[in-house]
mmCIF file of C-alpha atoms and ligand atoms in Angstrom:
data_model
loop_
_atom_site.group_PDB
_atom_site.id
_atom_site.type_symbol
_atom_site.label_atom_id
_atom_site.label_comp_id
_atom_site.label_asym_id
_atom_site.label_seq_id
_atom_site.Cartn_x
_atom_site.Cartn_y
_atom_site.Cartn_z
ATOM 1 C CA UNK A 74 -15.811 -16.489 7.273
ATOM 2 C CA UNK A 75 -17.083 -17.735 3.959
ATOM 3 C CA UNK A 76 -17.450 -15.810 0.989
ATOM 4 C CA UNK A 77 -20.956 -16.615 -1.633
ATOM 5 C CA UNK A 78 -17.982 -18.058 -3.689
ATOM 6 C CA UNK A 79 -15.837 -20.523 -2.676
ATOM 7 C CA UNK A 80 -13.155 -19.711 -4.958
ATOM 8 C CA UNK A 81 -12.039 -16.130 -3.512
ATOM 9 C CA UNK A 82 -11.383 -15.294 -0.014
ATOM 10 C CA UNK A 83 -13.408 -13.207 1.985
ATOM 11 C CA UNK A 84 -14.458 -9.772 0.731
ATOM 12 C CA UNK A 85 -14.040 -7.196 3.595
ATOM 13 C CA UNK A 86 -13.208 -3.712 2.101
ATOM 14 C CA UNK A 87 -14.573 -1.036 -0.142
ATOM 15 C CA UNK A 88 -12.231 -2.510 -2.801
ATOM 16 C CA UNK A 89 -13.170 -5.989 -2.636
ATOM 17 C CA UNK A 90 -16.163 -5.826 -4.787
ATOM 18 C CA UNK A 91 -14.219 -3.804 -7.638
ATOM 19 C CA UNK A 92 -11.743 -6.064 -7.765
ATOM 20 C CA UNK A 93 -13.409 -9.054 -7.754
ATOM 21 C CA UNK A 94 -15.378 -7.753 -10.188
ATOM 22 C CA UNK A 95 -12.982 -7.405 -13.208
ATOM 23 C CA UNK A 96 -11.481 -10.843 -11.972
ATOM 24 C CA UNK A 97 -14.582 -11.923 -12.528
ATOM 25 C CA UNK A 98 -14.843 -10.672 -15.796
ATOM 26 C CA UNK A 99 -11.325 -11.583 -17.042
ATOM 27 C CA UNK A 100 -12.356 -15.101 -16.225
ATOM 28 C CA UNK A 101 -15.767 -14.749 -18.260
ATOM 29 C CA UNK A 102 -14.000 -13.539 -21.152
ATOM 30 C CA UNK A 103 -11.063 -16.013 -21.480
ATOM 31 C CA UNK A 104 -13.583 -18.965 -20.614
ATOM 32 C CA UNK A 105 -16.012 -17.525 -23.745
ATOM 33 C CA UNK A 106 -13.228 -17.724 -25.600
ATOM 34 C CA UNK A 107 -11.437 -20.530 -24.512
ATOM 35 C CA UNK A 108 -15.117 -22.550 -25.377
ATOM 36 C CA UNK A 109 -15.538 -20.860 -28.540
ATOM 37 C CA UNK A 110 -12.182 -21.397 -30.368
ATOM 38 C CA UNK A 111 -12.115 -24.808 -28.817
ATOM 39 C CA UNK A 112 -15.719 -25.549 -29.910
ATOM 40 C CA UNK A 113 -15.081 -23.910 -33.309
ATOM 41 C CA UNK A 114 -11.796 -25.788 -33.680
ATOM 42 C CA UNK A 115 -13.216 -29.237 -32.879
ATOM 43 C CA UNK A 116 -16.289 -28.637 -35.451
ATOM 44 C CA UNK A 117 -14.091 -27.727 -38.298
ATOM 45 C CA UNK A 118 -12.054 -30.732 -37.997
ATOM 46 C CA UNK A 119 -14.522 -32.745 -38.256
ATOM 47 C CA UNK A 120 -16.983 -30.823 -41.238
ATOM 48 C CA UNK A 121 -13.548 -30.088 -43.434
ATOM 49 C CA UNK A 122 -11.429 -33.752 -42.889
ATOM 50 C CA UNK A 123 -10.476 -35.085 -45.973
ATOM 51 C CA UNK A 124 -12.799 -37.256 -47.510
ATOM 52 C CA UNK A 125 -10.918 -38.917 -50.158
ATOM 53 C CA UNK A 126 -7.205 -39.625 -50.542
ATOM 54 C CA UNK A 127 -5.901 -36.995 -52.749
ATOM 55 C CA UNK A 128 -8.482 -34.308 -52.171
ATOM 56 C CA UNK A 129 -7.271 -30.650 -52.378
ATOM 57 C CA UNK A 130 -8.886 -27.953 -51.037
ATOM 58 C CA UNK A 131 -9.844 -24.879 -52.467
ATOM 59 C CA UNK A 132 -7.129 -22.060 -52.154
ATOM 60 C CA UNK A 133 -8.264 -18.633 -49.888
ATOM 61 C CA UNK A 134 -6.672 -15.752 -50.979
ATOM 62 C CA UNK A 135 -7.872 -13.765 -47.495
ATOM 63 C CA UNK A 136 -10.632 -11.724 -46.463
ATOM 64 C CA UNK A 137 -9.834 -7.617 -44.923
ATOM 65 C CA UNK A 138 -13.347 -7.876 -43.725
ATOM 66 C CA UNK A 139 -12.549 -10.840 -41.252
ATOM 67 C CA UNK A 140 -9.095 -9.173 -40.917
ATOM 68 C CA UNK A 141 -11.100 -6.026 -39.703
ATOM 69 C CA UNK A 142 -13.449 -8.080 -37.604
ATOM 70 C CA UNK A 143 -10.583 -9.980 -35.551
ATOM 71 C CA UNK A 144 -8.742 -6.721 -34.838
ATOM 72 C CA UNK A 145 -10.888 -4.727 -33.666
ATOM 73 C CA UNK A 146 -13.040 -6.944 -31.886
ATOM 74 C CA UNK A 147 -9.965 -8.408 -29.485
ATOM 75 C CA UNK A 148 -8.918 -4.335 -29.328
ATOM 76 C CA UNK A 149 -11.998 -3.537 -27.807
ATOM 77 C CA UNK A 150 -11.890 -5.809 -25.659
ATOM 78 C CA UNK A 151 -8.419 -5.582 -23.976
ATOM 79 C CA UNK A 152 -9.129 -1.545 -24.066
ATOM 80 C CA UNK A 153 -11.930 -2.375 -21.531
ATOM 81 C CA UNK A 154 -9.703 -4.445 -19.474
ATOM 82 C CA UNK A 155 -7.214 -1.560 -19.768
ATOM 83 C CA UNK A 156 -9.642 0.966 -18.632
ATOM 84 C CA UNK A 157 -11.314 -1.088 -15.954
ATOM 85 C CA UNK A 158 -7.563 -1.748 -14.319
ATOM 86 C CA UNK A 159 -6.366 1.215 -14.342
ATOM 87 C CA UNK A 160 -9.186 2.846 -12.580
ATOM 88 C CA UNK A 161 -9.405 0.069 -9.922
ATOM 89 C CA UNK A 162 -5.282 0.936 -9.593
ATOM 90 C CA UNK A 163 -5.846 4.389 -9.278
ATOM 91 C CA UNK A 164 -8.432 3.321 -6.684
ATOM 92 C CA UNK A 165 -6.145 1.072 -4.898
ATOM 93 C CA UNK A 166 -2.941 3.527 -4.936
ATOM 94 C CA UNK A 167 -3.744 6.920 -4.363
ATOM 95 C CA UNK A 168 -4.264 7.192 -0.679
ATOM 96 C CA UNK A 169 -7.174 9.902 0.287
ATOM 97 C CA UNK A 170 -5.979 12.917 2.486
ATOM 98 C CA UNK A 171 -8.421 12.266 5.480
ATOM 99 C CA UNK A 172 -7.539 8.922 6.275
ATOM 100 C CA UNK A 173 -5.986 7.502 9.960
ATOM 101 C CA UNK A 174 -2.249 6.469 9.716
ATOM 102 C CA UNK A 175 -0.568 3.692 11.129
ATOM 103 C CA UNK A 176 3.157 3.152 10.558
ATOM 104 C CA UNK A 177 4.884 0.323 9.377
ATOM 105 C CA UNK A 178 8.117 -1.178 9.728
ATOM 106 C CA UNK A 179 8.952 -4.667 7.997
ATOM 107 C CA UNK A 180 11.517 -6.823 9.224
ATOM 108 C CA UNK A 181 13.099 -10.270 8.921
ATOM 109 C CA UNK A 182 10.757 -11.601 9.915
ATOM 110 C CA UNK A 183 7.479 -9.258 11.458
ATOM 111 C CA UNK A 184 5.925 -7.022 10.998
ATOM 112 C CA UNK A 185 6.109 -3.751 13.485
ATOM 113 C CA UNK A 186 3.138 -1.366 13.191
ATOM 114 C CA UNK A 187 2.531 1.918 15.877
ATOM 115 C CA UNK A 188 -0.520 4.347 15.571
ATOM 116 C CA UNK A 189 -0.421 7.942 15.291
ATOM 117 C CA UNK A 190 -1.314 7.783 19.049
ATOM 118 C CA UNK A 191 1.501 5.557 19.731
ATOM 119 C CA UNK A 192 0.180 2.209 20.559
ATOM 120 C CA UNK A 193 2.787 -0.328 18.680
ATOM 121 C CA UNK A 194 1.743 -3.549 17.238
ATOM 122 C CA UNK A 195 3.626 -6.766 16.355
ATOM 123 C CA UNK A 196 2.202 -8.896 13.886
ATOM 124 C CA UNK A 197 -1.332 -6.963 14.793
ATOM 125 C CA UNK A 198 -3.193 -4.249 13.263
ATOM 126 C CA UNK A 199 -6.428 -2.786 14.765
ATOM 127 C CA UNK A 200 -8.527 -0.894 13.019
ATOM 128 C CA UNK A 201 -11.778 0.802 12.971
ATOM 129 C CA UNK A 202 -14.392 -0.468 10.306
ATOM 130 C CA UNK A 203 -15.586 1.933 7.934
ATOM 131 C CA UNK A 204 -12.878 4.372 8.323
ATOM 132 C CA UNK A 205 -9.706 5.043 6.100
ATOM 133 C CA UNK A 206 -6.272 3.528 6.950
ATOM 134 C CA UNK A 207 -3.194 4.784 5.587
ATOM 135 C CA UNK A 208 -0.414 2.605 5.908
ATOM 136 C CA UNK A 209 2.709 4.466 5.584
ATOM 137 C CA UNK A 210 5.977 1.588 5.064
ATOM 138 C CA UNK A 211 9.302 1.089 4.789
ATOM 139 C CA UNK A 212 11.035 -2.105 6.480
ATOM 140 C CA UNK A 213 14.340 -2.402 8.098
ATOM 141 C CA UNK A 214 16.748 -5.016 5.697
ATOM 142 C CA UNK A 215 14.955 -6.674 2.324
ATOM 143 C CA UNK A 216 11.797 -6.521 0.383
ATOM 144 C CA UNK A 217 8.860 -7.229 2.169
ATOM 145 C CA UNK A 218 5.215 -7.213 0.966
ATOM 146 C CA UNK A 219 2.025 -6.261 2.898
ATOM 147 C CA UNK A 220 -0.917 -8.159 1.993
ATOM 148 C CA UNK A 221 -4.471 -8.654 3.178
ATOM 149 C CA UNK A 222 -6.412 -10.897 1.328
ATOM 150 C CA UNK A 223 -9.259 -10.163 1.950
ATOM 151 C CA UNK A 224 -9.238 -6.278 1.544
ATOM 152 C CA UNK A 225 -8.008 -7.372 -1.939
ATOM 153 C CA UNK A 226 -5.019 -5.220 -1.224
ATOM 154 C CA UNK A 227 -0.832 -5.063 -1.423
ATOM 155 C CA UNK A 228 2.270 -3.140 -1.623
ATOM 156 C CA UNK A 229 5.735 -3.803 -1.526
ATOM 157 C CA UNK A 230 7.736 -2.171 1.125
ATOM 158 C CA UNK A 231 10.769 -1.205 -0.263
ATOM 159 C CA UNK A 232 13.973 -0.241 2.010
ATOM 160 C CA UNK A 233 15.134 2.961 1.906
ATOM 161 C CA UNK A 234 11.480 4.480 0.964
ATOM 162 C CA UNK A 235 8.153 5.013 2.336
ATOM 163 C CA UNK A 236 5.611 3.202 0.038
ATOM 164 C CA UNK A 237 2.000 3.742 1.387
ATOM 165 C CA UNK A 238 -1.380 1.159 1.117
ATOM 166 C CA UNK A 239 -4.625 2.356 2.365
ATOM 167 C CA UNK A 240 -7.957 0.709 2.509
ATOM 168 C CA UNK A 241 -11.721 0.791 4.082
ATOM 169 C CA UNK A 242 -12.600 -2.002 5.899
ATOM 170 C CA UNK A 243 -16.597 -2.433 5.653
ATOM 171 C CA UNK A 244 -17.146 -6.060 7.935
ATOM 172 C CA UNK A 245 -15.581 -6.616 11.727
ATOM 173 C CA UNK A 246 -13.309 -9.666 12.028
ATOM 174 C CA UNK A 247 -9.998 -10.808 11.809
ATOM 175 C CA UNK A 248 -8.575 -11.013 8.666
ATOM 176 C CA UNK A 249 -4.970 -12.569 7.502
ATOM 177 C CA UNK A 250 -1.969 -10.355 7.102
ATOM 178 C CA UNK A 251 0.688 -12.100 4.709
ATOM 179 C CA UNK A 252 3.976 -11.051 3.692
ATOM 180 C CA UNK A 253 3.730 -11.676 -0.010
ATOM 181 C CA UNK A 254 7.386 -11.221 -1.027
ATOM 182 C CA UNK A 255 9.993 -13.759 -0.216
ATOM 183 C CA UNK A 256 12.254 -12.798 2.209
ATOM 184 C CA UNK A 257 14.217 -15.098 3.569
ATOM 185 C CA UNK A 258 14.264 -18.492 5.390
ATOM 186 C CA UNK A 259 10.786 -17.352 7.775
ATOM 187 C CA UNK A 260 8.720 -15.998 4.522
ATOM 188 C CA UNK A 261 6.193 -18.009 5.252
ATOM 189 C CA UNK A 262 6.030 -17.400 9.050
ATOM 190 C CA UNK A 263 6.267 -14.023 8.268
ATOM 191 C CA UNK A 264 1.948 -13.456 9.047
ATOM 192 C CA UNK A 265 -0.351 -11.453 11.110
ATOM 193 C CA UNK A 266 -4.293 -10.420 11.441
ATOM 194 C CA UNK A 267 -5.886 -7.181 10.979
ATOM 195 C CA UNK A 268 -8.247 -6.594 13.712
ATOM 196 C CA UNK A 269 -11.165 -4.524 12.179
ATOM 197 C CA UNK A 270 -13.223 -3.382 15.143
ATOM 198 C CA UNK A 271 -16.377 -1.521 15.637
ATOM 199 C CA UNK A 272 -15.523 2.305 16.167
ATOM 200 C CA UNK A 273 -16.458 2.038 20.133
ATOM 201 C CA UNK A 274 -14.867 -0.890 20.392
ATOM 202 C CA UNK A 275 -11.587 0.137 18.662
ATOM 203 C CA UNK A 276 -11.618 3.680 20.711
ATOM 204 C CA UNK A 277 -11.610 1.430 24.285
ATOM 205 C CA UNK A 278 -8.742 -0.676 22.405
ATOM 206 C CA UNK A 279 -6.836 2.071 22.063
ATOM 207 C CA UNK A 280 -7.417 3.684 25.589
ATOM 208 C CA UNK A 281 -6.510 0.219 26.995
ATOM 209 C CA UNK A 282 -3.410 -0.046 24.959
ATOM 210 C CA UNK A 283 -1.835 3.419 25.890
ATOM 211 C CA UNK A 284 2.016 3.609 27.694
ATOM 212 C CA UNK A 285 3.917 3.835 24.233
ATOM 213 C CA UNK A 286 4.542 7.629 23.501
ATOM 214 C CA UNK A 287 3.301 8.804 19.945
ATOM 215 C CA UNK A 288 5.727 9.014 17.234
ATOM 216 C CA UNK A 289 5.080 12.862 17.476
ATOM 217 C CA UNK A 290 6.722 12.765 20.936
ATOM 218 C CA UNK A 291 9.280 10.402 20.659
ATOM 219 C CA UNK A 292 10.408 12.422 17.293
ATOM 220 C CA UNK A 293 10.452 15.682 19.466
ATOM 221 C CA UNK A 294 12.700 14.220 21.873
ATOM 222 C CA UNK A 295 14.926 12.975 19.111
ATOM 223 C CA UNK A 296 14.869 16.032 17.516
ATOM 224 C CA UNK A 297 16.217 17.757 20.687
ATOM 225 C CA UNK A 298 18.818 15.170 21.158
ATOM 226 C CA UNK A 299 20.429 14.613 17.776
ATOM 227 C CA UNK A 300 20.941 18.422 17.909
ATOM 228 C CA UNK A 301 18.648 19.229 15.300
ATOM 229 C CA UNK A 302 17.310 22.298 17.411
ATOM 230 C CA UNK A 303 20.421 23.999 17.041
ATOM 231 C CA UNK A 304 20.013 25.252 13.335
ATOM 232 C CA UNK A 305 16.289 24.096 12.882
ATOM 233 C CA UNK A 306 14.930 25.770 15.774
ATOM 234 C CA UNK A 307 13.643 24.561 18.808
ATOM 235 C CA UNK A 308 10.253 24.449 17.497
ATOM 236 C CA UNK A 309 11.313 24.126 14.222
ATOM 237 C CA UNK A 310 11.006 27.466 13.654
ATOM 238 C CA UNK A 311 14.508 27.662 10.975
ATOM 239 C CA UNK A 312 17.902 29.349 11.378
ATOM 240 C CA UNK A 313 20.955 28.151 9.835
ATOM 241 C CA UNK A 314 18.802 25.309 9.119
ATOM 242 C CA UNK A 315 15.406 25.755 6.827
ATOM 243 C CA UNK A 316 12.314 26.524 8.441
ATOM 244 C CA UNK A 317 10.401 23.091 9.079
ATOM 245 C CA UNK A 318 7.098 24.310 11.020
ATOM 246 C CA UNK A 319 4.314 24.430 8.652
ATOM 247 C CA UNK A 320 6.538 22.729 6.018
ATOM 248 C CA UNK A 321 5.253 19.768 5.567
ATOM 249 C CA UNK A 322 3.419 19.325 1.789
ATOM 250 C CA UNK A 323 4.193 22.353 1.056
ATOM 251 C CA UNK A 324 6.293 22.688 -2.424
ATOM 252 C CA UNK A 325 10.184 24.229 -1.501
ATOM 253 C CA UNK A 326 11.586 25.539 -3.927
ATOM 254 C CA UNK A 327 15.614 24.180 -3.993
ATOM 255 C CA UNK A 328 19.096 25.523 -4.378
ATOM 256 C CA UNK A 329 19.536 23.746 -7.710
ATOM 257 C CA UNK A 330 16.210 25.820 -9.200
ATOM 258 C CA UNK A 331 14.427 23.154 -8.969
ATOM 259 C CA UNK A 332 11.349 22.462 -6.481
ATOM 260 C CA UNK A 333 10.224 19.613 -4.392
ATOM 261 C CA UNK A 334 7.113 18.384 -2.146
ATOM 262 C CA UNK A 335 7.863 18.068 1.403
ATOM 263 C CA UNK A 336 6.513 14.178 1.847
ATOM 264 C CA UNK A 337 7.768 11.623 3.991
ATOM 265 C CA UNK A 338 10.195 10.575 1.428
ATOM 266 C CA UNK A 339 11.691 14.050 1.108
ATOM 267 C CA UNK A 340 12.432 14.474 4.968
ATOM 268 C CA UNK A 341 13.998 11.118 4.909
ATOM 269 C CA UNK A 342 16.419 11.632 2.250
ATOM 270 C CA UNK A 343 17.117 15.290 3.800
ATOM 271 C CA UNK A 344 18.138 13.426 7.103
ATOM 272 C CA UNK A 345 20.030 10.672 5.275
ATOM 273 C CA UNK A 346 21.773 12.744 2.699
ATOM 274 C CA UNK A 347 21.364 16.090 3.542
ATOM 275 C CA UNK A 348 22.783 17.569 0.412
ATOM 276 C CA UNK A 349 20.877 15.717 -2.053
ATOM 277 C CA UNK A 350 18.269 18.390 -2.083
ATOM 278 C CA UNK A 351 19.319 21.722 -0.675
ATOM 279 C CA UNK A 352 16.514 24.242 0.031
ATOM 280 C CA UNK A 353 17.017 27.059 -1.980
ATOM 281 C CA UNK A 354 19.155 30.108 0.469
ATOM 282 C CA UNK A 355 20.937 27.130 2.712
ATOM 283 C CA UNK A 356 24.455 25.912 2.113
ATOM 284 C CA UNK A 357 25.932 22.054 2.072
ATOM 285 C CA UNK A 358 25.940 22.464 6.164
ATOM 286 C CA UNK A 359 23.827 19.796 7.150
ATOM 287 C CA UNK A 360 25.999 16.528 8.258
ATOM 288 C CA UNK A 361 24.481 13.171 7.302
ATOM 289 C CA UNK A 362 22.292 10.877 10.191
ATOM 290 C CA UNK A 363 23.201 8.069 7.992
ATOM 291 C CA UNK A 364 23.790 4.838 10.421
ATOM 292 C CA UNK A 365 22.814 7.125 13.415
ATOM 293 C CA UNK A 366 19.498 6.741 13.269
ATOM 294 C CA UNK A 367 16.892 3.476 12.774
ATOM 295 C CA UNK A 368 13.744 3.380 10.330
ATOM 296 C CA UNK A 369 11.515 3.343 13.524
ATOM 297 C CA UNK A 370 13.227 6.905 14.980
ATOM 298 C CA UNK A 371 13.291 7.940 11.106
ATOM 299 C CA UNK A 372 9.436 7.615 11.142
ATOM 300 C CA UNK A 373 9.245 9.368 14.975
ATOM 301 C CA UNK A 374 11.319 12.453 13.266
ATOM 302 C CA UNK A 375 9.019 12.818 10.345
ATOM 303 C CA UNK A 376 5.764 12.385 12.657
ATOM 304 C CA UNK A 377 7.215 15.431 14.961
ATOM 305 C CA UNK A 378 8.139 17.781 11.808
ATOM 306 C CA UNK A 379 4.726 16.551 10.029
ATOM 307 C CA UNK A 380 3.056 17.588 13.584
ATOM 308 C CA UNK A 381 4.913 21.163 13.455
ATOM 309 C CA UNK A 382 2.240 23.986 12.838
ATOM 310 C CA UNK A 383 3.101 26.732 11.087
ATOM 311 C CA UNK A 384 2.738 28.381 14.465
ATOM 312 C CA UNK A 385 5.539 26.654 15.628
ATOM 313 C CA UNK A 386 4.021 24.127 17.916
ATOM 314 C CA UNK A 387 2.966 20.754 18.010
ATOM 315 C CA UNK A 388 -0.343 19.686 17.054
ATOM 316 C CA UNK A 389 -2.444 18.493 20.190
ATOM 317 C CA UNK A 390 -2.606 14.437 19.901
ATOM 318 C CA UNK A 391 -5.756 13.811 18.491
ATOM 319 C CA UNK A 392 -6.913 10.397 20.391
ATOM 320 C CA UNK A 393 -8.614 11.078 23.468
ATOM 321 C CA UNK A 394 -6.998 7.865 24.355
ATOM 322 C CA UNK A 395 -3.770 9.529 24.573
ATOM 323 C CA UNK A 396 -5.282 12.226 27.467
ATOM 324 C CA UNK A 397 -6.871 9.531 29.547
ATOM 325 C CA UNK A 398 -4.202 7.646 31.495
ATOM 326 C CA UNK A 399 -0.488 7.648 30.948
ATOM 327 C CA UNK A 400 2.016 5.317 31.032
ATOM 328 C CA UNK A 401 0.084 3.054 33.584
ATOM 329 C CA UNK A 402 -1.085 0.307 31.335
ATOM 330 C CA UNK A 403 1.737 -0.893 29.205
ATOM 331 C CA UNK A 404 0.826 -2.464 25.674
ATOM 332 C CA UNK A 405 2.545 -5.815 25.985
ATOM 333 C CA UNK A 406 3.940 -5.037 22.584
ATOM 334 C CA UNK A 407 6.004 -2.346 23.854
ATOM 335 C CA UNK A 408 9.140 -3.400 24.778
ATOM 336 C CA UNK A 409 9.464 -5.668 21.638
ATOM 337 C CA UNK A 410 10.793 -3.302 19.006
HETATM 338 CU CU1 CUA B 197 8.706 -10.610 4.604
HETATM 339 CU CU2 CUA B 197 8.339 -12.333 2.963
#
């Protein structure tokens, strides 16, 4: 589990190379400089020392062509390192729209994680190599941080908001998972592994981990019992309530005049605080789920509305893990939420 460089960990995603990259070139251009002022400094010491007591040098008035030289020269420079980061961020932060999605919840101090097919995860993350994740977080109490080193990769998770991380692993292996924000007294324990797997390989985890029920499901069943049905629709179809089949990313226009994107984010503030963005037609109705419902059913309620059709039903769950045997092999990570 060695990298060709000792100094960096190991390099296990389609971002590693990128990013070690312009490391690698931040350090080459603060070393050439480092050894030339140095070098330069150390000479003219020595070639200009004074040679006699009560020498005095020859005044310079300045020169705009050195002036010039010195400007533009270090401008250049940093505008590469500008350019260069920003594209690597841009890289690193915009999540592409095919990828697989895993949810995760932080806590004090673990880290919770359940697939779109509903196997959960503590402190684990499996994952197909060469495919894209999409990590979509929030955590339960404080600031949290997911990092994997050696995907070169990390996001805060934030409470109170989904902030997402995605990557492409391109080697099997286990790699470290760290919490890199401190958290409280158990930072430090606060660790896990992601399990990249080859695509077989992962596909028999998954049938061997079934028994949890996807967020999809669990989300309809909350939806049925919080009463959300009873304006929404059964099927999400809209009434007194706005129509939430076929919703999601869609653009809603709002009762202030304004619009807004139906993400994650939206549907959790909608359920939290109901009036903080009424769609446009619908009156102040709504009553708050604030306290009534947890980050983990918050994430099962946006899977179910994200899974409504336009048609009105649920999509089919896509794993053919999910069709192959229910409920009879529980993960051992189930009953730990
Ligand atoms: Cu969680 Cu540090």
């Amino acid at each position: 589990m060695q990298s060709w460089i000792p100094l960096v960990p190991e390099s296990a995603s389609t971002f590693s190379w990128q990013v070690d990259a312009l490391y690698f070139y931040l350090s080459g251009v603060t070393l050439f400089f480092t050894l030339l002022i140095s070098g330069v400094l150390i000479f003219f010491v020595i070639r200009y020392r004074r040679r006699t007591p009560y020498e005095i040098p020859r005044p310079i008035a300045g020169s705009h062509k050195l002036e010039t030289l010195w400007t533009v020269i270090p401008f250049v420079i940093a505008m590469t390192m500008f350019g260069w980061g920003a594209r690597i961020y841009f890289n690193l932060y915009k999540p592409p729209a095919n990828a697989i999605e895993v949810y995760v919840v932080g806590k004090q101090w673990m880290w919770k994680l359940q697939h779109a097919t509903g196997q959960r995860e503590i402190n684990e993350l499996h994952v197909p190599v060469g495919r894209k994740i999409k990590l979509i977080m929030t955590t339960e109490d404080v600031i949290h941080d997911f990092f994997v080193p050696a995907f070169r990769t990390k996001a805060d998770v934030i409470p109170g908001r989904y902030t997402t991380l995605w990557f492409e692993a391109t080697k099997t292996g286990r790699y470290h998972l760290f919490c890199a924000e401190y958290c409280g007294m158990n930072h430090s324990g606060m660790t896990g592994s992601v399990i990249v797997m080859e695509p077989r390989e992962f596909d028999d985890w998954l049938s061997g981990n079934t028994g949890g029920t996807t967020p999809a499901v669990a989300g309809q069943q909350l939806y049925q019992t919080l009463g959300c049905a009873s304006c929404h629709g059964a099927n999400g179809e809209g009434g007194r309530g706005p129509r939430l089949a076929g919703a999601f990313g869609k653009i809603s226009p709002l009762e202030s005049g304004q619009s807004a994107r139906v993400d994650e984010a939206y549907i959790r503030e909608s359920i939290l605080n109901p009036q903080a963005k009424l769609v446009a037609g619908f009156g102040p109705i709504m009553p708050t789920f604030q306290g009534q419902v947890s980050e983990d059913q918050l994430v099962q309620l946006i899977a179910y509305i994200k899974s409504l059709q336009a048609s009105g039903q649920p999509a089919q769950a896509a794993s053919p893990a999910q069709a192959a045997s229910p409920a009879t092999a529980p993960s051992p990570t189930r009953n730990l939420r």
